[in-house]
């Protein structure tokens, strides 16, 4: 079996036992990067040198007879909104150009502590705002299944890296769907944990009350392995839950059958408009698999979920406008020239040069989507409008939380599509922000409610594009959701765990060019 075909669990096992040299594993993955990265553009930074240094130190550690960690030698990609000390972090934005991280995110530290090897930082929509990775200030990442299509977003670089066999697993962040939607569009497993289970320390904040880091991987077992490593209480994050320590466990407990499982299908999702019929069909087949293994299926209602998208686009921009205030041209990254700053100050009489510097640096540094969110957020939070927007969105959040709680009284898990359509074309939605926002109708409610959800591959469109399904559960059901995703994989004999044929994708683009 080629190194690239090993799962993270298998690869780590072989490195631990000494039957696989961690450098050979890196050679295999950097070999794929050499072949495919110029087409996929998944990485913003490759960390070849530090990766090989770490591989060598793993080898030495083993030679000394010390036990290697749970992710021994696993080549991993990390979304470029997570800090790694000494390395640049861009968040896909020009405003951070030249900035280097002064410390390491807890989740990355935990990967390294378990001997994973970080091979690079991946592309993302600027500050994780987007659903296609087209909002990156630097490059457009392509979907390995079809190079004319987007990988989803905002963790599109992480998804393309794993789907394109350039990393064995990756970290992403999910504020409204940014792990699950790209996982769905690239045929991977993507997991958004219960809010508070994974530390946000060192994850550049977008909307702090919604952000949560998590894994993208090829299989549910691999996602669970990474989740087990990164989860757990962190005193450096004040919203980190103490109860999350029990999530830091080994392996998953797979049910033998689903005889005691009730799967709820939210009526509002089933009736949603704009869902591709191929997605609906794949979902029906998925339900059939659950049913054939003993699960009962029932329709449930989430009456306020129709407000989730609207509430999100008040809550998330509001928090973002506050979080992004720190990028002022003084403390981090890009600073406008004195001439530009003076000119900006002049244009608005009465303001000093400092205000001019802020304005000019932020105008130069932030892209259109980020500016749009800052404007919306600042407006929603302004005196006189606070109640009408932020206050109301908070109330909608409360109602959505209650809807889910009620639904979980009638069923243990909910099934829905991850995204309304398979991967769309590059450029298809860039001029229509609302169409882009709608890619997340099924994922956003989960962040609003703070519950966990896993996206897993459940089918393919006729054009050969992956389709993802999403399982949601109550707070704390994280490992159960991953176990059920693995159960589905086994029940379907891993029929949907496939790799794109990059050769075919490349030829198809070349023919078109
Ligand atoms: N696509 C959503 C947005 O643009 C969610 C992004 C995310 O989860 N980071 O805000």
Short mmCIF file of C-alpha atoms and ligand atoms in Angstrom, two decimals:
data_model
loop_
_atom_site.label_atom_id
_atom_site.label_comp_id
_atom_site.label_asym_id
_atom_site.label_seq_id
_atom_site.Cartn_x
_atom_site.Cartn_y
_atom_site.Cartn_z
CA UNK A 1 0.00 0.00 0.00
CA UNK A 2 1.35 3.41 -0.89
CA UNK A 3 2.06 5.83 1.95
CA UNK A 4 -0.59 8.19 0.58
CA UNK A 5 -3.28 5.57 1.06
CA UNK A 6 -2.68 5.20 4.79
CA UNK A 7 -5.18 6.83 7.13
CA UNK A 8 -3.81 9.02 9.91
CA UNK A 9 -4.44 6.23 12.39
CA UNK A 10 -2.50 3.75 10.25
CA UNK A 11 0.34 6.13 9.42
CA UNK A 12 0.82 7.10 13.07
CA UNK A 13 0.77 3.41 14.02
CA UNK A 14 3.50 2.59 11.53
CA UNK A 15 5.64 5.52 12.61
CA UNK A 16 5.19 4.56 16.27
CA UNK A 17 6.22 0.96 15.58
CA UNK A 18 9.14 2.03 13.46
CA UNK A 19 7.96 0.37 10.24
CA UNK A 20 7.59 3.76 8.56
CA UNK A 21 10.18 6.50 8.70
CA UNK A 22 8.59 9.91 9.26
CA UNK A 23 10.83 11.40 6.56
CA UNK A 24 9.48 8.96 3.99
CA UNK A 25 5.96 10.03 4.91
CA UNK A 26 6.96 13.65 4.36
CA UNK A 27 8.64 12.79 1.04
CA UNK A 28 5.37 11.25 -0.16
CA UNK A 29 3.31 14.30 0.78
CA UNK A 30 5.79 16.91 -0.42
CA UNK A 31 5.97 14.90 -3.66
CA UNK A 32 2.22 15.40 -4.13
CA UNK A 33 2.58 19.08 -3.28
CA UNK A 34 5.22 19.34 -5.99
CA UNK A 35 2.82 17.80 -8.50
CA UNK A 36 -0.46 19.47 -7.59
CA UNK A 37 0.01 22.68 -5.65
CA UNK A 38 0.58 24.83 -8.73
CA UNK A 39 -2.92 23.80 -9.86
CA UNK A 40 -4.69 23.80 -6.50
CA UNK A 41 -3.09 26.77 -4.72
CA UNK A 42 -4.13 25.45 -1.33
CA UNK A 43 -1.14 26.70 0.68
CA UNK A 44 -0.08 30.20 1.63
CA UNK A 45 3.07 28.92 3.29
CA UNK A 46 5.00 25.66 3.06
CA UNK A 47 7.04 24.75 6.13
CA UNK A 48 9.33 22.21 4.53
CA UNK A 49 12.39 22.94 6.65
CA UNK A 50 10.72 22.83 10.05
CA UNK A 51 8.71 19.76 8.96
CA UNK A 52 11.84 17.78 8.07
CA UNK A 53 13.57 18.95 11.24
CA UNK A 54 10.64 17.62 13.21
CA UNK A 55 10.68 14.33 11.31
CA UNK A 56 14.33 13.91 12.22
CA UNK A 57 13.68 14.66 15.86
CA UNK A 58 10.85 12.09 15.84
CA UNK A 59 13.25 9.52 14.51
CA UNK A 60 15.73 10.38 17.26
CA UNK A 61 13.00 10.23 19.88
CA UNK A 62 12.11 6.74 18.74
CA UNK A 63 15.74 5.65 18.66
CA UNK A 64 15.98 6.72 22.30
CA UNK A 65 13.16 4.34 23.06
CA UNK A 66 10.62 7.03 23.91
CA UNK A 67 6.98 6.49 22.98
CA UNK A 68 5.71 8.60 20.13
CA UNK A 69 2.47 10.58 20.27
CA UNK A 70 -0.95 9.77 18.89
CA UNK A 71 -0.34 11.66 15.64
CA UNK A 72 3.23 10.49 15.16
CA UNK A 73 4.49 11.66 11.78
CA UNK A 74 1.06 12.66 10.43
CA UNK A 75 1.60 15.45 7.86
CA UNK A 76 -0.95 18.13 8.69
CA UNK A 77 -1.99 21.45 7.19
CA UNK A 78 -3.16 24.34 9.35
CA UNK A 79 -5.52 27.14 8.29
CA UNK A 80 -3.69 30.43 8.15
CA UNK A 81 -5.75 32.07 10.88
CA UNK A 82 -4.03 29.93 13.51
CA UNK A 83 -0.83 31.19 15.06
CA UNK A 84 2.46 29.30 14.97
CA UNK A 85 5.26 31.08 16.77
CA UNK A 86 7.85 32.60 14.47
CA UNK A 87 5.83 32.01 11.30
CA UNK A 88 3.72 34.53 9.42
CA UNK A 89 -0.06 34.44 9.85
CA UNK A 90 -1.99 36.29 7.16
CA UNK A 91 -5.67 35.38 7.66
CA UNK A 92 -5.75 35.75 3.87
CA UNK A 93 -5.48 39.51 4.36
CA UNK A 94 -3.05 42.19 3.23
CA UNK A 95 -3.48 43.93 6.54
CA UNK A 96 -1.29 41.35 8.28
CA UNK A 97 1.47 41.44 5.70
CA UNK A 98 4.85 41.17 7.37
CA UNK A 99 3.44 40.07 10.72
CA UNK A 100 4.87 37.03 12.47
CA UNK A 101 3.13 35.16 15.25
CA UNK A 102 4.55 35.71 18.70
CA UNK A 103 3.03 32.57 20.16
CA UNK A 104 1.44 29.28 19.10
CA UNK A 105 -2.27 28.46 19.14
CA UNK A 106 -3.24 25.85 21.74
CA UNK A 107 -4.67 23.53 19.06
CA UNK A 108 -1.42 23.58 17.10
CA UNK A 109 0.62 23.10 20.26
CA UNK A 110 -1.48 20.02 21.04
CA UNK A 111 -0.92 18.59 17.54
CA UNK A 112 2.81 19.03 17.93
CA UNK A 113 2.77 17.58 21.43
CA UNK A 114 1.29 14.41 19.89
CA UNK A 115 4.05 14.42 17.25
CA UNK A 116 2.01 15.55 14.23
CA UNK A 117 4.10 17.35 11.61
CA UNK A 118 2.78 20.70 10.42
CA UNK A 119 3.70 21.02 6.75
CA UNK A 120 2.13 24.34 5.88
CA UNK A 121 -0.51 27.02 6.34
CA UNK A 122 -3.54 27.03 4.11
CA UNK A 123 -5.47 29.61 2.15
CA UNK A 124 -8.77 31.01 3.42
CA UNK A 125 -11.31 33.71 2.77
CA UNK A 126 -10.00 36.90 4.33
CA UNK A 127 -10.52 36.62 8.10
CA UNK A 128 -12.61 33.49 7.40
CA UNK A 129 -15.39 35.55 5.82
CA UNK A 130 -16.73 33.65 2.86
CA UNK A 131 -17.83 30.31 1.47
CA UNK A 132 -15.53 29.78 -1.48
CA UNK A 133 -12.01 30.93 -0.49
CA UNK A 134 -12.30 33.48 -3.31
CA UNK A 135 -12.13 36.30 -0.74
CA UNK A 136 -8.47 35.56 -0.04
CA UNK A 137 -6.29 38.57 -0.86
CA UNK A 138 -3.63 36.26 -2.31
CA UNK A 139 -4.91 33.43 -4.48
CA UNK A 140 -7.90 31.38 -5.55
CA UNK A 141 -7.82 27.79 -4.33
CA UNK A 142 -9.27 25.17 -6.67
CA UNK A 143 -11.39 22.11 -5.94
CA UNK A 144 -9.35 18.95 -6.62
CA UNK A 145 -12.49 17.28 -8.02
CA UNK A 146 -12.84 19.94 -10.72
CA UNK A 147 -10.31 22.72 -11.06
CA UNK A 148 -12.94 25.13 -12.41
CA UNK A 149 -14.84 24.90 -9.16
CA UNK A 150 -14.36 26.34 -5.70
CA UNK A 151 -13.33 24.12 -2.77
CA UNK A 152 -15.84 25.89 -0.53
CA UNK A 153 -14.80 28.14 2.31
CA UNK A 154 -13.58 29.64 4.32
CA UNK A 155 -11.29 26.67 5.15
CA UNK A 156 -11.01 25.91 1.40
CA UNK A 157 -7.21 25.65 1.47
CA UNK A 158 -7.32 23.02 4.21
CA UNK A 159 -10.01 21.08 2.31
CA UNK A 160 -8.18 21.21 -1.03
CA UNK A 161 -4.91 20.18 0.66
CA UNK A 162 -6.47 17.03 2.15
CA UNK A 163 -8.68 16.16 -0.84
CA UNK A 164 -5.69 16.71 -3.15
CA UNK A 165 -3.55 14.30 -1.02
CA UNK A 166 -1.16 17.12 -0.08
CA UNK A 167 -1.84 16.68 3.65
CA UNK A 168 -3.29 13.75 5.57
CA UNK A 169 -5.51 15.91 7.77
CA UNK A 170 -5.95 19.60 8.46
CA UNK A 171 -7.26 22.12 10.92
CA UNK A 172 -9.91 24.65 9.98
CA UNK A 173 -12.18 27.04 11.82
CA UNK A 174 -15.96 27.13 11.66
CA UNK A 175 -17.96 30.26 12.47
CA UNK A 176 -20.93 29.54 10.23
CA UNK A 177 -19.91 26.43 8.31
CA UNK A 178 -16.31 27.02 7.28
CA UNK A 179 -15.13 23.50 8.15
CA UNK A 180 -18.23 21.54 7.16
CA UNK A 181 -19.10 23.24 3.87
CA UNK A 182 -15.62 22.89 2.30
CA UNK A 183 -15.43 19.32 3.63
CA UNK A 184 -18.78 18.65 1.94
CA UNK A 185 -17.68 20.21 -1.35
CA UNK A 186 -14.38 18.30 -1.38
CA UNK A 187 -15.62 14.86 -0.26
CA UNK A 188 -14.11 14.94 3.23
CA UNK A 189 -15.18 14.60 6.84
CA UNK A 190 -15.34 18.00 8.55
CA UNK A 191 -16.20 18.42 12.20
CA UNK A 192 -17.41 21.47 14.12
CA UNK A 193 -17.21 20.70 17.86
CA UNK A 194 -19.48 21.88 20.66
CA UNK A 195 -18.70 25.53 21.39
CA UNK A 196 -16.09 25.62 24.15
CA UNK A 197 -14.64 22.15 23.56
CA UNK A 198 -11.75 23.36 21.44
CA UNK A 199 -9.58 26.24 22.60
CA UNK A 200 -9.72 29.46 20.59
CA UNK A 201 -6.42 30.69 22.05
CA UNK A 202 -4.29 31.63 19.05
CA UNK A 203 -7.14 31.44 16.55
CA UNK A 204 -7.53 34.94 15.11
CA UNK A 205 -11.02 35.97 16.17
CA UNK A 206 -13.76 36.51 13.62
CA UNK A 207 -16.92 36.19 15.73
CA UNK A 208 -15.74 34.95 19.11
CA UNK A 209 -19.10 33.64 20.26
CA UNK A 210 -19.40 31.43 17.15
CA UNK A 211 -15.81 30.49 16.20
CA UNK A 212 -14.65 26.96 16.83
CA UNK A 213 -11.63 25.10 15.46
CA UNK A 214 -11.86 21.55 14.21
CA UNK A 215 -10.50 18.87 11.88
CA UNK A 216 -10.89 18.12 8.18
CA UNK A 217 -9.90 14.56 7.34
CA UNK A 218 -10.56 11.76 4.92
CA UNK A 219 -12.38 9.49 7.37
CA UNK A 220 -14.46 9.92 10.51
CA UNK A 221 -11.89 7.95 12.52
CA UNK A 222 -9.15 10.34 11.45
CA UNK A 223 -11.31 13.35 12.29
CA UNK A 224 -11.98 11.81 15.70
CA UNK A 225 -8.28 11.19 16.25
CA UNK A 226 -7.43 14.83 15.57
CA UNK A 227 -10.42 16.07 17.56
CA UNK A 228 -9.35 13.96 20.54
CA UNK A 229 -5.94 15.61 20.43
CA UNK A 230 -7.09 19.23 20.13
CA UNK A 231 -10.13 19.07 22.44
CA UNK A 232 -10.00 19.70 26.16
CA UNK A 233 -10.00 22.50 28.65
CA UNK A 234 -7.58 25.37 28.13
CA UNK A 235 -7.17 27.94 30.91
CA UNK A 236 -5.97 30.43 28.28
CA UNK A 237 -9.45 30.57 26.71
CA UNK A 238 -12.08 31.95 29.08
CA UNK A 239 -14.90 30.29 27.11
CA UNK A 240 -13.23 26.88 27.22
CA UNK A 241 -15.40 24.31 29.00
CA UNK A 242 -13.95 22.20 31.78
CA UNK A 243 -16.24 19.30 30.86
CA UNK A 244 -14.51 19.10 27.48
CA UNK A 245 -11.66 17.07 28.95
CA UNK A 246 -13.58 13.85 28.54
CA UNK A 247 -13.63 14.47 24.78
CA UNK A 248 -9.89 14.01 24.75
CA UNK A 249 -10.21 10.23 24.49
CA UNK A 250 -8.80 7.48 22.32
CA UNK A 251 -10.90 5.80 19.63
CA UNK A 252 -14.62 5.83 19.04
CA UNK A 253 -17.24 3.54 20.44
CA UNK A 254 -19.14 2.31 17.42
CA UNK A 255 -22.73 1.17 17.92
CA UNK A 256 -23.52 -2.35 16.67
CA UNK A 257 -26.80 -1.25 15.18
CA UNK A 258 -29.02 1.81 15.29
CA UNK A 259 -32.01 0.17 16.94
CA UNK A 260 -32.25 2.81 19.64
CA UNK A 261 -31.49 5.78 17.44
CA UNK A 262 -34.12 8.26 16.31
CA UNK A 263 -32.96 10.46 13.43
CA UNK A 264 -34.82 13.73 13.11
CA UNK A 265 -35.25 15.40 9.75
CA UNK A 266 -35.95 19.11 10.20
CA UNK A 267 -38.99 19.97 8.13
CA UNK A 268 -37.66 23.46 7.46
CA UNK A 269 -34.50 22.03 5.92
CA UNK A 270 -36.33 19.39 3.92
CA UNK A 271 -38.63 22.07 2.43
CA UNK A 272 -35.85 24.62 1.80
CA UNK A 273 -35.79 26.08 -1.68
CA UNK A 274 -32.70 26.20 -3.85
CA UNK A 275 -31.55 22.69 -2.95
CA UNK A 276 -30.11 20.74 -5.87
CA UNK A 277 -32.25 17.62 -6.54
CA UNK A 278 -29.07 15.52 -6.57
CA UNK A 279 -28.35 16.67 -3.01
CA UNK A 280 -31.90 15.78 -1.95
CA UNK A 281 -31.55 12.32 -3.51
CA UNK A 282 -28.21 11.66 -1.81
CA UNK A 283 -29.77 12.66 1.51
CA UNK A 284 -32.71 10.32 1.00
CA UNK A 285 -30.31 7.46 0.32
CA UNK A 286 -28.36 8.34 3.45
CA UNK A 287 -31.55 8.22 5.52
CA UNK A 288 -32.30 4.85 3.95
CA UNK A 289 -28.94 3.52 5.16
CA UNK A 290 -29.66 4.70 8.71
CA UNK A 291 -33.16 3.21 8.50
CA UNK A 292 -31.89 -0.13 7.18
CA UNK A 293 -29.63 -0.42 10.24
CA UNK A 294 -32.50 -0.01 12.63
CA UNK A 295 -32.82 3.75 13.12
CA UNK A 296 -36.24 5.33 13.30
CA UNK A 297 -36.71 8.45 11.24
CA UNK A 298 -39.09 11.22 12.13
CA UNK A 299 -39.85 14.70 10.96
CA UNK A 300 -39.15 17.45 13.49
CA UNK A 301 -39.63 21.18 13.37
CA UNK A 302 -37.22 24.03 14.07
CA UNK A 303 -39.67 26.90 13.62
CA UNK A 304 -37.20 29.74 14.16
CA UNK A 305 -34.36 28.37 12.11
CA UNK A 306 -35.61 30.49 9.21
CA UNK A 307 -34.19 33.48 11.07
CA UNK A 308 -30.76 31.91 11.54
CA UNK A 309 -29.10 33.35 8.46
CA UNK A 310 -30.45 36.86 9.13
CA UNK A 311 -29.44 36.68 12.79
CA UNK A 312 -25.99 35.42 11.84
CA UNK A 313 -25.42 38.30 9.45
CA UNK A 314 -26.05 40.72 12.31
CA UNK A 315 -24.24 38.82 15.08
CA UNK A 316 -21.14 37.77 13.13
CA UNK A 317 -20.41 41.17 11.52
CA UNK A 318 -21.07 42.91 14.85
CA UNK A 319 -18.51 40.77 16.65
CA UNK A 320 -16.15 41.04 13.68
CA UNK A 321 -16.34 44.83 13.68
CA UNK A 322 -15.19 44.82 17.30
CA UNK A 323 -12.55 42.08 16.84
CA UNK A 324 -11.04 43.68 13.75
CA UNK A 325 -10.66 47.10 15.40
CA UNK A 326 -7.18 46.03 16.54
CA UNK A 327 -5.88 46.06 12.95
CA UNK A 328 -5.21 49.76 12.88
CA UNK A 329 -1.92 50.15 11.04
CA UNK A 330 -0.09 50.67 14.32
CA UNK A 331 -0.04 47.36 16.14
CA UNK A 332 0.08 44.80 13.35
CA UNK A 333 1.11 44.43 9.74
CA UNK A 334 0.33 46.92 7.05
CA UNK A 335 0.86 50.61 7.77
CA UNK A 336 -0.06 53.23 5.19
CA UNK A 337 2.68 55.63 4.12
CA UNK A 338 2.83 59.05 5.77
CA UNK A 339 1.84 60.73 2.55
CA UNK A 340 -1.23 58.55 2.10
CA UNK A 341 -2.19 59.02 5.74
CA UNK A 342 -1.89 62.79 5.54
CA UNK A 343 -3.97 62.82 2.39
CA UNK A 344 -6.67 60.70 4.05
CA UNK A 345 -6.67 63.05 7.04
CA UNK A 346 -6.92 66.13 4.85
CA UNK A 347 -9.90 64.76 3.02
CA UNK A 348 -11.83 64.89 6.28
CA UNK A 349 -11.22 68.23 7.90
CA UNK A 350 -10.87 68.27 11.62
CA UNK A 351 -9.29 64.84 11.87
CA UNK A 352 -5.68 64.46 12.74
CA UNK A 353 -3.04 62.43 11.02
CA UNK A 354 -3.53 59.49 13.37
CA UNK A 355 -7.11 59.07 12.16
CA UNK A 356 -5.78 59.42 8.64
CA UNK A 357 -3.30 56.63 9.32
CA UNK A 358 -6.03 54.34 10.66
CA UNK A 359 -8.30 55.03 7.74
CA UNK A 360 -5.69 54.66 5.05
CA UNK A 361 -4.15 51.51 6.53
CA UNK A 362 -7.52 49.84 6.92
CA UNK A 363 -8.70 50.90 3.47
CA UNK A 364 -5.55 49.47 1.91
CA UNK A 365 -5.41 46.40 4.10
CA UNK A 366 -8.97 45.05 4.15
CA UNK A 367 -10.73 43.59 1.12
CA UNK A 368 -14.30 44.34 0.06
CA UNK A 369 -16.08 41.59 1.99
CA UNK A 370 -14.29 42.44 5.23
CA UNK A 371 -15.07 46.12 4.77
CA UNK A 372 -18.71 45.24 4.12
CA UNK A 373 -18.87 43.23 7.36
CA UNK A 374 -17.20 45.98 9.39
CA UNK A 375 -19.69 48.52 8.04
CA UNK A 376 -22.70 46.28 8.77
CA UNK A 377 -21.40 45.42 12.24
CA UNK A 378 -20.57 48.99 13.18
CA UNK A 379 -24.00 50.10 12.05
CA UNK A 380 -25.81 47.30 13.90
CA UNK A 381 -23.99 48.14 17.12
CA UNK A 382 -24.41 51.91 16.91
CA UNK A 383 -26.43 53.70 19.55
CA UNK A 384 -30.09 53.86 18.64
CA UNK A 385 -29.90 50.79 16.41
CA UNK A 386 -28.52 48.31 18.90
CA UNK A 387 -31.91 47.06 20.07
CA UNK A 388 -33.37 46.88 16.59
CA UNK A 389 -30.53 44.75 15.23
CA UNK A 390 -28.13 43.18 17.71
CA UNK A 391 -30.76 42.87 20.44
CA UNK A 392 -33.23 41.29 18.06
CA UNK A 393 -30.64 38.91 16.61
CA UNK A 394 -29.75 37.83 20.17
CA UNK A 395 -33.41 37.06 20.81
CA UNK A 396 -33.57 35.05 17.59
CA UNK A 397 -30.53 33.14 18.81
CA UNK A 398 -32.33 32.31 22.04
CA UNK A 399 -35.32 30.97 20.13
CA UNK A 400 -33.12 28.88 17.82
CA UNK A 401 -31.32 27.38 20.82
CA UNK A 402 -34.72 26.41 22.26
CA UNK A 403 -35.86 24.93 18.93
CA UNK A 404 -32.88 22.58 18.90
CA UNK A 405 -33.36 21.66 22.57
CA UNK A 406 -36.96 20.76 21.87
CA UNK A 407 -36.06 18.77 18.77
CA UNK A 408 -33.46 16.81 20.74
CA UNK A 409 -36.24 15.82 23.09
CA UNK A 410 -37.81 13.93 20.18
CA UNK A 411 -34.73 12.53 18.47
CA UNK A 412 -31.04 12.12 19.27
CA UNK A 413 -29.57 13.42 16.06
CA UNK A 414 -30.65 15.56 13.14
CA UNK A 415 -29.75 14.92 9.52
CA UNK A 416 -29.54 17.63 6.87
CA UNK A 417 -27.51 18.43 3.78
CA UNK A 418 -24.24 20.22 4.44
CA UNK A 419 -24.69 22.61 1.53
CA UNK A 420 -27.56 23.19 -0.89
CA UNK A 421 -25.47 22.34 -3.97
CA UNK A 422 -22.25 20.55 -4.89
CA UNK A 423 -19.20 22.77 -5.56
CA UNK A 424 -20.03 25.81 -7.70
CA UNK A 425 -17.85 27.42 -10.33
CA UNK A 426 -15.11 29.91 -9.55
CA UNK A 427 -16.63 33.36 -10.09
CA UNK A 428 -20.22 32.11 -10.06
CA UNK A 429 -21.23 33.90 -6.84
CA UNK A 430 -18.57 36.55 -6.36
CA UNK A 431 -20.83 39.41 -7.50
CA UNK A 432 -23.77 38.37 -5.37
CA UNK A 433 -22.92 38.31 -1.66
CA UNK A 434 -26.39 37.11 -0.69
CA UNK A 435 -26.17 34.09 -3.03
CA UNK A 436 -22.81 33.33 -1.42
CA UNK A 437 -24.30 33.70 2.10
CA UNK A 438 -27.00 31.18 1.18
CA UNK A 439 -24.37 28.42 0.80
CA UNK A 440 -24.42 28.27 4.59
CA UNK A 441 -28.16 28.01 5.33
CA UNK A 442 -27.75 24.51 6.68
CA UNK A 443 -24.56 25.04 8.63
CA UNK A 444 -25.11 28.42 10.32
CA UNK A 445 -27.90 27.31 12.72
CA UNK A 446 -25.42 24.92 14.37
CA UNK A 447 -23.01 27.73 15.28
CA UNK A 448 -25.88 29.88 16.49
CA UNK A 449 -26.95 27.06 18.81
CA UNK A 450 -23.38 26.18 19.87
CA UNK A 451 -23.95 22.48 19.13
CA UNK A 452 -21.62 20.03 17.35
CA UNK A 453 -22.08 18.80 13.78
CA UNK A 454 -20.16 16.57 11.40
CA UNK A 455 -20.22 16.70 7.63
CA UNK A 456 -19.42 13.43 5.89
CA UNK A 457 -19.39 12.32 2.25
CA UNK A 458 -22.70 10.66 1.29
CA UNK A 459 -22.82 10.64 -2.48
CA UNK A 460 -21.66 12.01 -5.82
CA UNK A 461 -23.44 14.08 -8.41
CA UNK A 462 -23.71 12.80 -11.99
CA UNK A 463 -20.86 15.15 -12.85
CA UNK A 464 -18.75 13.34 -10.25
CA UNK A 465 -18.77 16.03 -7.57
CA UNK A 466 -18.93 14.99 -3.91
CA UNK A 467 -22.06 15.61 -1.84
CA UNK A 468 -21.96 15.99 1.94
CA UNK A 469 -24.49 15.19 4.65
CA UNK A 470 -24.51 16.70 8.09
CA UNK A 471 -25.34 15.12 11.43
CA UNK A 472 -26.11 17.48 14.31
CA UNK A 473 -26.44 16.54 17.96
CA UNK A 474 -26.95 18.19 21.33
CA UNK A 475 -24.03 19.84 23.14
CA UNK A 476 -21.50 17.24 24.23
CA UNK A 477 -22.56 14.60 21.69
CA UNK A 478 -19.36 15.18 19.71
CA UNK A 479 -17.88 11.69 19.86
CA UNK A 480 -21.27 10.12 19.24
CA UNK A 481 -21.68 12.12 16.01
CA UNK A 482 -18.25 11.06 14.82
CA UNK A 483 -19.03 7.45 15.71
CA UNK A 484 -22.25 7.62 13.69
CA UNK A 485 -20.39 9.09 10.72
CA UNK A 486 -17.96 6.18 10.97
CA UNK A 487 -20.86 3.76 11.28
CA UNK A 488 -22.24 5.15 8.01
CA UNK A 489 -18.83 4.77 6.33
CA UNK A 490 -18.73 1.13 7.32
CA UNK A 491 -22.37 0.46 6.47
CA UNK A 492 -21.70 1.77 2.96
CA UNK A 493 -18.34 -0.02 2.72
CA UNK A 494 -16.51 3.30 2.37
CA UNK A 495 -18.15 3.80 -1.02
CA UNK A 496 -17.97 7.58 -0.70
CA UNK A 497 -14.43 7.83 0.68
CA UNK A 498 -12.75 8.44 -2.63
CA UNK A 499 -9.90 10.45 -4.04
CA UNK A 500 -10.22 12.73 -7.02
CA UNK A 501 -8.13 11.80 -10.00
CA UNK A 502 -6.03 14.92 -10.23
CA UNK A 503 -4.66 13.83 -13.60
CA UNK A 504 -8.17 13.87 -15.06
CA UNK A 505 -8.96 17.22 -13.48
CA UNK A 506 -5.77 18.75 -14.87
CA UNK A 507 -6.34 17.40 -18.36
CA UNK A 508 -9.89 18.71 -18.37
CA UNK A 509 -8.67 22.23 -17.53
CA UNK A 510 -5.86 22.07 -20.06
CA UNK A 511 -8.32 21.02 -22.77
CA UNK A 512 -10.50 24.02 -21.93
CA UNK A 513 -7.61 26.48 -21.97
N1 LIG B 1 -19.51 31.65 5.13
C1 LIG B 1 -19.83 32.19 6.41
C2 LIG B 1 -19.35 33.62 6.45
O1 LIG B 1 -18.94 34.11 5.47
C3 LIG B 1 -19.17 31.37 7.49
C4 LIG B 1 -17.71 31.56 7.54
C5 LIG B 1 -17.04 30.77 8.63
O2 LIG B 1 -17.57 29.79 9.15
N2 LIG B 1 -15.87 31.24 9.01
O3 LIG B 1 -19.39 34.27 7.44
#
